[in-house]
XYZ file of C-alpha atoms in Angstrom:
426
model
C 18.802 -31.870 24.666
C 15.873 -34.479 23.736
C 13.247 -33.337 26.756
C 9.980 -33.239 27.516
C 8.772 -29.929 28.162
C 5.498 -28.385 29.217
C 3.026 -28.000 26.801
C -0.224 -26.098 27.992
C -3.444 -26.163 25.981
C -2.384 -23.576 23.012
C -3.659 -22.765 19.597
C -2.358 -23.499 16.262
C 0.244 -24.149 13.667
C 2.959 -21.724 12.810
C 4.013 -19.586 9.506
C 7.492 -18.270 8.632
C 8.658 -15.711 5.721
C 11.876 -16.615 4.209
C 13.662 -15.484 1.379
C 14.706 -16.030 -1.938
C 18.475 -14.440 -1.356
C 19.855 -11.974 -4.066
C 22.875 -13.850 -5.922
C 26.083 -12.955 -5.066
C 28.597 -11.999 -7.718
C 30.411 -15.165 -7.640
C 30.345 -18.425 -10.445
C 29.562 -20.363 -7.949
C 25.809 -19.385 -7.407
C 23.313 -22.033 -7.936
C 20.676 -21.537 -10.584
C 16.621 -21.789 -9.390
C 16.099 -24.918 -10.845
C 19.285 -26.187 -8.622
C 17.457 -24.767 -5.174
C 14.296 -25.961 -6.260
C 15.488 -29.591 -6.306
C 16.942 -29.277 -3.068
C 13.645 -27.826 -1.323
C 10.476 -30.062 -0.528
C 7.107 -28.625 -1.933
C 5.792 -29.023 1.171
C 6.620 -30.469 4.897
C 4.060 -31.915 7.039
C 1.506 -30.867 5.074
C 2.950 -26.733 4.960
C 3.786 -25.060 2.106
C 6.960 -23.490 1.426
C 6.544 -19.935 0.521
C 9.625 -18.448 -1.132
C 10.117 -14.609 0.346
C 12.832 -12.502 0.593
C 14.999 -11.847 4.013
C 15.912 -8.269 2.834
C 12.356 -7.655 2.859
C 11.234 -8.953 6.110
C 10.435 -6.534 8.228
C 12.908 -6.284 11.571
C 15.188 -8.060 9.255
C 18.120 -4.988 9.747
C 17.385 -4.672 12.619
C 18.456 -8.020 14.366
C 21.345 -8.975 15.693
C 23.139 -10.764 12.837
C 26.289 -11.665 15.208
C 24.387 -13.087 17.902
C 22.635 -15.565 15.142
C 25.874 -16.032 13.392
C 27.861 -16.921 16.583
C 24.855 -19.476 17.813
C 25.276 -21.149 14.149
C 28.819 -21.967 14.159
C 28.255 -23.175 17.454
C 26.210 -25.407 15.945
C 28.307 -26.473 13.330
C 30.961 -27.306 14.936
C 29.130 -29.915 17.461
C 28.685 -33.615 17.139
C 25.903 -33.706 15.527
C 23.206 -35.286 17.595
C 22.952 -39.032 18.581
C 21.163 -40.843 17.742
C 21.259 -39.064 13.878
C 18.271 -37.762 12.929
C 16.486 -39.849 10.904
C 16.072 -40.038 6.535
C 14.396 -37.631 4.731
C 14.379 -34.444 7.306
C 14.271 -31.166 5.469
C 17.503 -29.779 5.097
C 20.645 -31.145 2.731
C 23.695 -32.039 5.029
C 26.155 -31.374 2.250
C 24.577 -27.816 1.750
C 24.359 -27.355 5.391
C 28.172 -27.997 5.518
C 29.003 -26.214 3.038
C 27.116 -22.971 4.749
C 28.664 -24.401 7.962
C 32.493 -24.012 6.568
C 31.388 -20.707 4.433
C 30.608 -19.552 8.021
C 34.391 -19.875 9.318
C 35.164 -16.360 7.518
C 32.597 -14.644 7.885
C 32.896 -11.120 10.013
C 30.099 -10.296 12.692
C 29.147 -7.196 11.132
C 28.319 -8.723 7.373
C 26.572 -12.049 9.141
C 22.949 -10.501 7.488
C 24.667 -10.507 4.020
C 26.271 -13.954 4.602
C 22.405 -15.501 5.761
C 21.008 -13.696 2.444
C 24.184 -14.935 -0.040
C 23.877 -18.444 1.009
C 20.257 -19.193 1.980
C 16.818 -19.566 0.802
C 14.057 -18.310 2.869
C 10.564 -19.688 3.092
C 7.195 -18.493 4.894
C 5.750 -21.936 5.949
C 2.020 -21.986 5.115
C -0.913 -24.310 6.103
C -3.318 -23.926 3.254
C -6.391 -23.911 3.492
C -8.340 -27.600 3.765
C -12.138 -27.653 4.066
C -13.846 -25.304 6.613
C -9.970 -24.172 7.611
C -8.371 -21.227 6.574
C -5.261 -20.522 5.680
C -2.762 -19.840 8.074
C 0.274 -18.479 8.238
C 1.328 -18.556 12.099
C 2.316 -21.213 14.123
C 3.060 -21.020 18.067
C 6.051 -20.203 19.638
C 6.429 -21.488 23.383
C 9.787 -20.939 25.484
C 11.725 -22.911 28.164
C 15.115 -22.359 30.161
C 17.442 -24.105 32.330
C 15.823 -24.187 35.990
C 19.019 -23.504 39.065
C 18.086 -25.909 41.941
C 19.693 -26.126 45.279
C 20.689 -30.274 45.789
C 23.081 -32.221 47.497
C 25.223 -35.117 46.758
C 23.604 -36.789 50.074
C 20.330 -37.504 51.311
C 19.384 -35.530 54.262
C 17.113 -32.935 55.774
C 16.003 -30.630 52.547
C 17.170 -33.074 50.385
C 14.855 -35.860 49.817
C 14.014 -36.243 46.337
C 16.751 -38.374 43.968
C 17.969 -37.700 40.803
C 18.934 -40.883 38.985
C 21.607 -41.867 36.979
C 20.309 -44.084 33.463
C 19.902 -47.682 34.182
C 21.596 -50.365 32.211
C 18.669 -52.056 31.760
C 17.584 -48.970 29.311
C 17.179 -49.532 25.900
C 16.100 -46.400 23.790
C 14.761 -46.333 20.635
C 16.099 -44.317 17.663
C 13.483 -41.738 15.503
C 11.745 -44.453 13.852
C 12.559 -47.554 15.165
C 10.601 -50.310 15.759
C 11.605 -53.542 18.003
C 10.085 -56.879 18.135
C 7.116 -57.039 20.684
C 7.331 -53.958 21.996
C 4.462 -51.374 21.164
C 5.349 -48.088 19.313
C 3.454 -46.495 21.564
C 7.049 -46.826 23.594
C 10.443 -45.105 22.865
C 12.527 -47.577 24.835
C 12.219 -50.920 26.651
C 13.652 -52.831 29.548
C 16.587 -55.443 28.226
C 15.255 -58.418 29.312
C 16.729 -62.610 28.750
C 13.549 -62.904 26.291
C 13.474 -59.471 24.782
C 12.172 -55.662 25.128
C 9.258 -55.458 27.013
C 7.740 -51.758 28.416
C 9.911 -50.085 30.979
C 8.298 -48.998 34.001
C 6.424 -46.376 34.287
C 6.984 -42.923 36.995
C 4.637 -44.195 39.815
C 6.623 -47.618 39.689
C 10.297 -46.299 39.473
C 8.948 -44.285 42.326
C 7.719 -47.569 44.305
C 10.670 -49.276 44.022
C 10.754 -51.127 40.053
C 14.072 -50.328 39.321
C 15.603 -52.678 42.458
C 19.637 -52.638 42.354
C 19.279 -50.013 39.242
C 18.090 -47.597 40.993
C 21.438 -45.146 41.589
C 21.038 -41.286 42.820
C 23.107 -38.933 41.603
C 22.308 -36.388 43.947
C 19.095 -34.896 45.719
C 16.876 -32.360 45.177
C 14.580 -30.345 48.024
C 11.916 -32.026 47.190
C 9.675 -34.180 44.027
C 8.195 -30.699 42.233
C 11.990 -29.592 41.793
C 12.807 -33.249 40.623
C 9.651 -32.549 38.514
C 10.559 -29.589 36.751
C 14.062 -30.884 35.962
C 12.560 -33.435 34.246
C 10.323 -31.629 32.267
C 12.912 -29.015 31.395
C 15.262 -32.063 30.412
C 18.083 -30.760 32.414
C 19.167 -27.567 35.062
C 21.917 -26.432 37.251
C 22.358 -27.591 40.775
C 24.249 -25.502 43.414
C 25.554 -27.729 45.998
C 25.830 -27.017 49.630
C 29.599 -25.823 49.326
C 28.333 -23.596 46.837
C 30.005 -25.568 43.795
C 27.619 -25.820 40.682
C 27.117 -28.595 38.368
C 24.684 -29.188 35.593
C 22.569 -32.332 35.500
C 21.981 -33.670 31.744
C 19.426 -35.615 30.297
C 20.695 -39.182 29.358
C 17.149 -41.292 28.794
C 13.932 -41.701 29.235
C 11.904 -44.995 29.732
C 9.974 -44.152 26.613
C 6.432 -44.146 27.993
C 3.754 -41.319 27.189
C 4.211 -38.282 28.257
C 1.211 -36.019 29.824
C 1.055 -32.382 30.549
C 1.033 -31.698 34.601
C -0.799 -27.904 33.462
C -3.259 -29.894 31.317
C -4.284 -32.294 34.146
C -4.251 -29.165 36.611
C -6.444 -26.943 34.498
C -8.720 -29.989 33.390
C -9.530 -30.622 37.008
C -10.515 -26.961 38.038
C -7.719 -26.267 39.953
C -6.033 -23.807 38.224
C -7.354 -21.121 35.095
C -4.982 -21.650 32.122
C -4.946 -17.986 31.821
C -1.606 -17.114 34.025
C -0.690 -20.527 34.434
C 3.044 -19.653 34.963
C 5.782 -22.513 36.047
C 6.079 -20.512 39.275
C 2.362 -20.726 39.663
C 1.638 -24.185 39.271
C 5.192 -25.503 41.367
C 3.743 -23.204 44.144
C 0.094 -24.855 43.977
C 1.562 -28.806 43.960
C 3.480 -27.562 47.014
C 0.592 -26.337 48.651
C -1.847 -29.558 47.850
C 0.500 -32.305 48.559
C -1.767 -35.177 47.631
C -3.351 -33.708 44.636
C 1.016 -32.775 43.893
C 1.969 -36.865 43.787
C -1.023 -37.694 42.289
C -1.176 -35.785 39.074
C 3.109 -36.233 38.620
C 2.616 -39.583 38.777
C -0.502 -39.686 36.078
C 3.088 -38.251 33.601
C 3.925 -42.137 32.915
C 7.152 -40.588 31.332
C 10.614 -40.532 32.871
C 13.542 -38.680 32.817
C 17.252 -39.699 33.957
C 20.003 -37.763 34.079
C 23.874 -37.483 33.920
C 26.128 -35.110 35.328
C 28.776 -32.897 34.237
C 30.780 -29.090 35.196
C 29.752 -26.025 34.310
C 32.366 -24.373 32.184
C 30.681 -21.181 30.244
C 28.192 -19.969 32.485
C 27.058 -18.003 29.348
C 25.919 -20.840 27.965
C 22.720 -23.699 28.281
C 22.896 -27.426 28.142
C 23.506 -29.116 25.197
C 20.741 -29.430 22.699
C 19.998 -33.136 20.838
C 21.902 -31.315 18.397
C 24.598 -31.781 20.422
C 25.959 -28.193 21.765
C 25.046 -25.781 24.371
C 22.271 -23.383 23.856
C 22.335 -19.653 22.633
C 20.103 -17.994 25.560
C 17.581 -16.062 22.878
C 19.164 -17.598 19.780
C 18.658 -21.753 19.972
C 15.277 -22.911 19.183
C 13.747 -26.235 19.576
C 11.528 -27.646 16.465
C 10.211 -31.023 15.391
C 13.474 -33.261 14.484
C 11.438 -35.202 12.593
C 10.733 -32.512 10.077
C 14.158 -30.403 10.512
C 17.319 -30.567 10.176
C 19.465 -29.260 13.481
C 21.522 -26.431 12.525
C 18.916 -24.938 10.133
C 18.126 -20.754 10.983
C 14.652 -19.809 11.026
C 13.399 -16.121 11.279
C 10.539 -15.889 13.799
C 8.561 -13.112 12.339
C 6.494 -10.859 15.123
C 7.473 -9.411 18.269
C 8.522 -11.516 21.142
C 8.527 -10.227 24.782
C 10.823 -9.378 26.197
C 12.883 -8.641 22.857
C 13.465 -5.492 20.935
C 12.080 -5.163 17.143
C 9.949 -6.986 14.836
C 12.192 -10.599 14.657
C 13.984 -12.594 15.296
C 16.633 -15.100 13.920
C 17.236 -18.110 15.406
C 18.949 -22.142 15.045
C 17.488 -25.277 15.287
C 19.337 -26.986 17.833
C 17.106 -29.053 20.103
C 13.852 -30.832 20.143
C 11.194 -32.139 22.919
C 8.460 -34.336 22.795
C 5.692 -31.613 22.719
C 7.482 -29.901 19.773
C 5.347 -31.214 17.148
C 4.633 -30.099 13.248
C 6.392 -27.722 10.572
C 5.221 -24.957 12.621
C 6.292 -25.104 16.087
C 8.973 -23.962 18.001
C 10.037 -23.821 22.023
C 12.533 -20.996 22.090
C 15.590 -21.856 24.856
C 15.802 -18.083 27.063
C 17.978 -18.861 29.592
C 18.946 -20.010 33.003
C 17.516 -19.360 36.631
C 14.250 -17.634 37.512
C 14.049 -15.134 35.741
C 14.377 -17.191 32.312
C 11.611 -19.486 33.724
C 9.317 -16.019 34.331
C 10.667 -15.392 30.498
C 9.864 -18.802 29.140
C 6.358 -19.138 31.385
C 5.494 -15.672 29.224
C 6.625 -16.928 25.938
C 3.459 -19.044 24.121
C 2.151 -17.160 20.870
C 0.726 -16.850 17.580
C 3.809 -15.552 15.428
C 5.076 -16.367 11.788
C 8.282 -18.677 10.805
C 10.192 -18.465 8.086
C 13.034 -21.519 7.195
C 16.160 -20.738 5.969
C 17.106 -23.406 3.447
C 21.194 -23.648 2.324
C 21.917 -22.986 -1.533
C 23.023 -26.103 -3.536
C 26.469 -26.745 -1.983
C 27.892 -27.367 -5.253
C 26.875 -26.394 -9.332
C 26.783 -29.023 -11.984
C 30.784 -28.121 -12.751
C 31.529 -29.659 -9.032
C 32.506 -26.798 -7.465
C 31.437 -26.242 -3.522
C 29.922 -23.359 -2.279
C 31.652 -23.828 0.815
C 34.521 -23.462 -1.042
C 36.854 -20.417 -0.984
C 34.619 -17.787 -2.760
C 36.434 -14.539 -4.927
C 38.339 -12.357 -3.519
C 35.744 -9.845 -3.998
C 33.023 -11.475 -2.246
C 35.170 -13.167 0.684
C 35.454 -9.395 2.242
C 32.116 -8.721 2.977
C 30.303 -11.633 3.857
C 29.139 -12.907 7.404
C 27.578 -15.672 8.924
C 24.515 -15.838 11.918
């Protein structure tokens, strides 16, 4: 689910162990010099640090099944749309190969299928100058918010939700169009051309005319708010059916931190700056509340569709619904969706020493090789869970073998007999 999240003031870039995966007794196995080629010396600027995933520490202890389930998952979604662009980290063919090497795999052998068929790698920032090395990055979290809405306006329902104008022309990863600034990730469709769709303060005064088309209505603008920097949420109507609202656009202009401007200005410490504090605090200082939303220039609209595994999140931009605890957000510039990482360190909240997860979404404030926003959940207490979630801690990138040797034959392929009964996948 492309979103824009939020992103308080936070420190650094993030390092991961991964592993160099002891071969499996099959002819199929890659040699070195076959991974090597495969894996980029370094992304972003980070080194990739071959380690091993037997030797990580929590490694046995994780749950292998719950990874394994939230990968095949991923496999077998669309992919996302618009594709990710050239050159991300992470083979297709290898990660298809994994994908359908995945199909057989039993829960309880999904740690030995991770170790037979992938690489792992700490990322690194060396050092540069007066900076040290470092091998952490910074882990944030987010979640699905549950609002109360209606499909009419009416008392306690005042603030609209609005359905993706056809006007709206967004911009894939890396695409430019004629006289329009790449400062902006989509344009209005106009007779002459793009030009810069409006902004939040002027969708909210009236810019988008005819185009402007609720879908239903919120309480009031801070829960419109936080849907839209979530990227999507679940709505129980009046009648007590649910529905969840999806993104489906943005008008491409900047997007600002709300906790930034609020801790900037005094109002609020950044220590303890929790999503339930700050909603509480624009409630309480109306004016200061429409002022600083509309200083976020950024804009989110939405689409809506049933709820059918309440087990389950949104779909990620990868293109499937989130693994509460197991789907991770990461720069899709850099990564490939569908690619496990092992978040080394403990996280609250969760038992042992890491954690493995999938890339399967991104958001705007998800930037660099080290940097993830892990997706915990729906409902309040996720948001308590996510509003916790913002540290130091180590990744690690799980890289697919080759998918095929130089005699042609695919790793995804049927392996022997032997090795087909005891492998798993995340």
């Amino acid at each position: 689910m492309p979103c824009l999240r939020v992103s308080l003031p936070a420190a650094a870039v993030l390092a991961a162990a991964a592993v160099s995966i002891p071969a499996v007794s099959s002819p199929t196995v890659p040699s070195r010099a076959a991974e090597a080629s495969r894996v980029p010396p370094q992304v972003a600027g980070a080194v990739l640090e071959p380690v091993s995933l037997a030797a990580l520490p929590g490694w046995r202890e994780d749950d292998g099944a719950a990874s394994l389930d939230a990968f095949r998952r991923t496999c077998a979604g669309p992919g996302p749309n618009p594709p990710q662009i050239e050159g991300v980290t992470g083979s297709p063919a290898d990660l298809a190969a994994a994908c359908a090497a995945a199909d057989e795999v039993k829960p309880n052998e999904a740690k030995k299928f991770f170790e037979a068929r992938f690489s792992a790698y700490r990322i690194v920032r060396p050092a540069s100058g007066t900076e040290p090395e470092r091998r952490v990055g910074f882990l944030t979290g987010y979640f699905e918010p549950e609002l109360t809405g209606s499909l009419e306006p009416g008392p306690g329902y005042t603030a609209p939700v609005l359905a993706r104008p056809d006007d709206l022309v967004s911009l894939a990863p890396g695409e430019t169009a004629p006289g329009l600034d790449p400062l902006y990730r989509a344009g209005r469709r106009t007779e002459t051309g793009l030009v810069p769709y409006p902004d939040r303060a002027a969708i909210e005064d009236g810019a988008l005319g005819e185009r402007n088309r609720p879908l239903l209505w919120l309480r009031d603008a801070v829960d419109l708010f936080v849907l839209q920097v979530q990227g999507s949420g679940r709505v129980r109507l009046p009648d007590g059916r649910g529905m969840r609202v999806l993104y489906d656009g943005k008008n491409g202009q900047p997007y600002t931190s709300i906790g930034k401007l609020i801790v900037n200005e005094g109002h609020l410490p950044i220590n303890g700056l929790s999503l339930e504090r700050w909603t509480a605090w624009l409630r309480a200082n109306p004016d200061h509340a429409r002022r600083l939303m509309r200083m976020n220039a950024s804009y989110i609209f939405f689409r809506t569709e049933p709820v059918t595994d309440p087990a389950l999140g949104p779909p990620g931009a990868a293109g499937v619904p989130l693994s509460p605890g197991r789907s991770m957000a990461v720069d899709g510039n850099l990564w490939r969706y569908g690619l496990p990482f092992w978040l080394e360190g403990k996280l609250p909240g969760q038992p042992g020493r890491g954690h493995l997860v999938v890339a399967a979404d991104t958001g705007s404030a998800i930037v660099g090789p080290a940097r993830g926003d892990l997706y915990v959940g729906t409902g309040a207490a996720a948001g308590r869970a996510a509003g916790d979630l913002h540290d130091r801690i180590g990744f690690v990138v799980l890289i697919p073998k080759p998918a095929s040797t130089p005699d042609g034959a695919a790793k995804g392929a049927s392996p022997a007999p032997e090795a087909a009964a005891g492998e798993a996948r995340p």
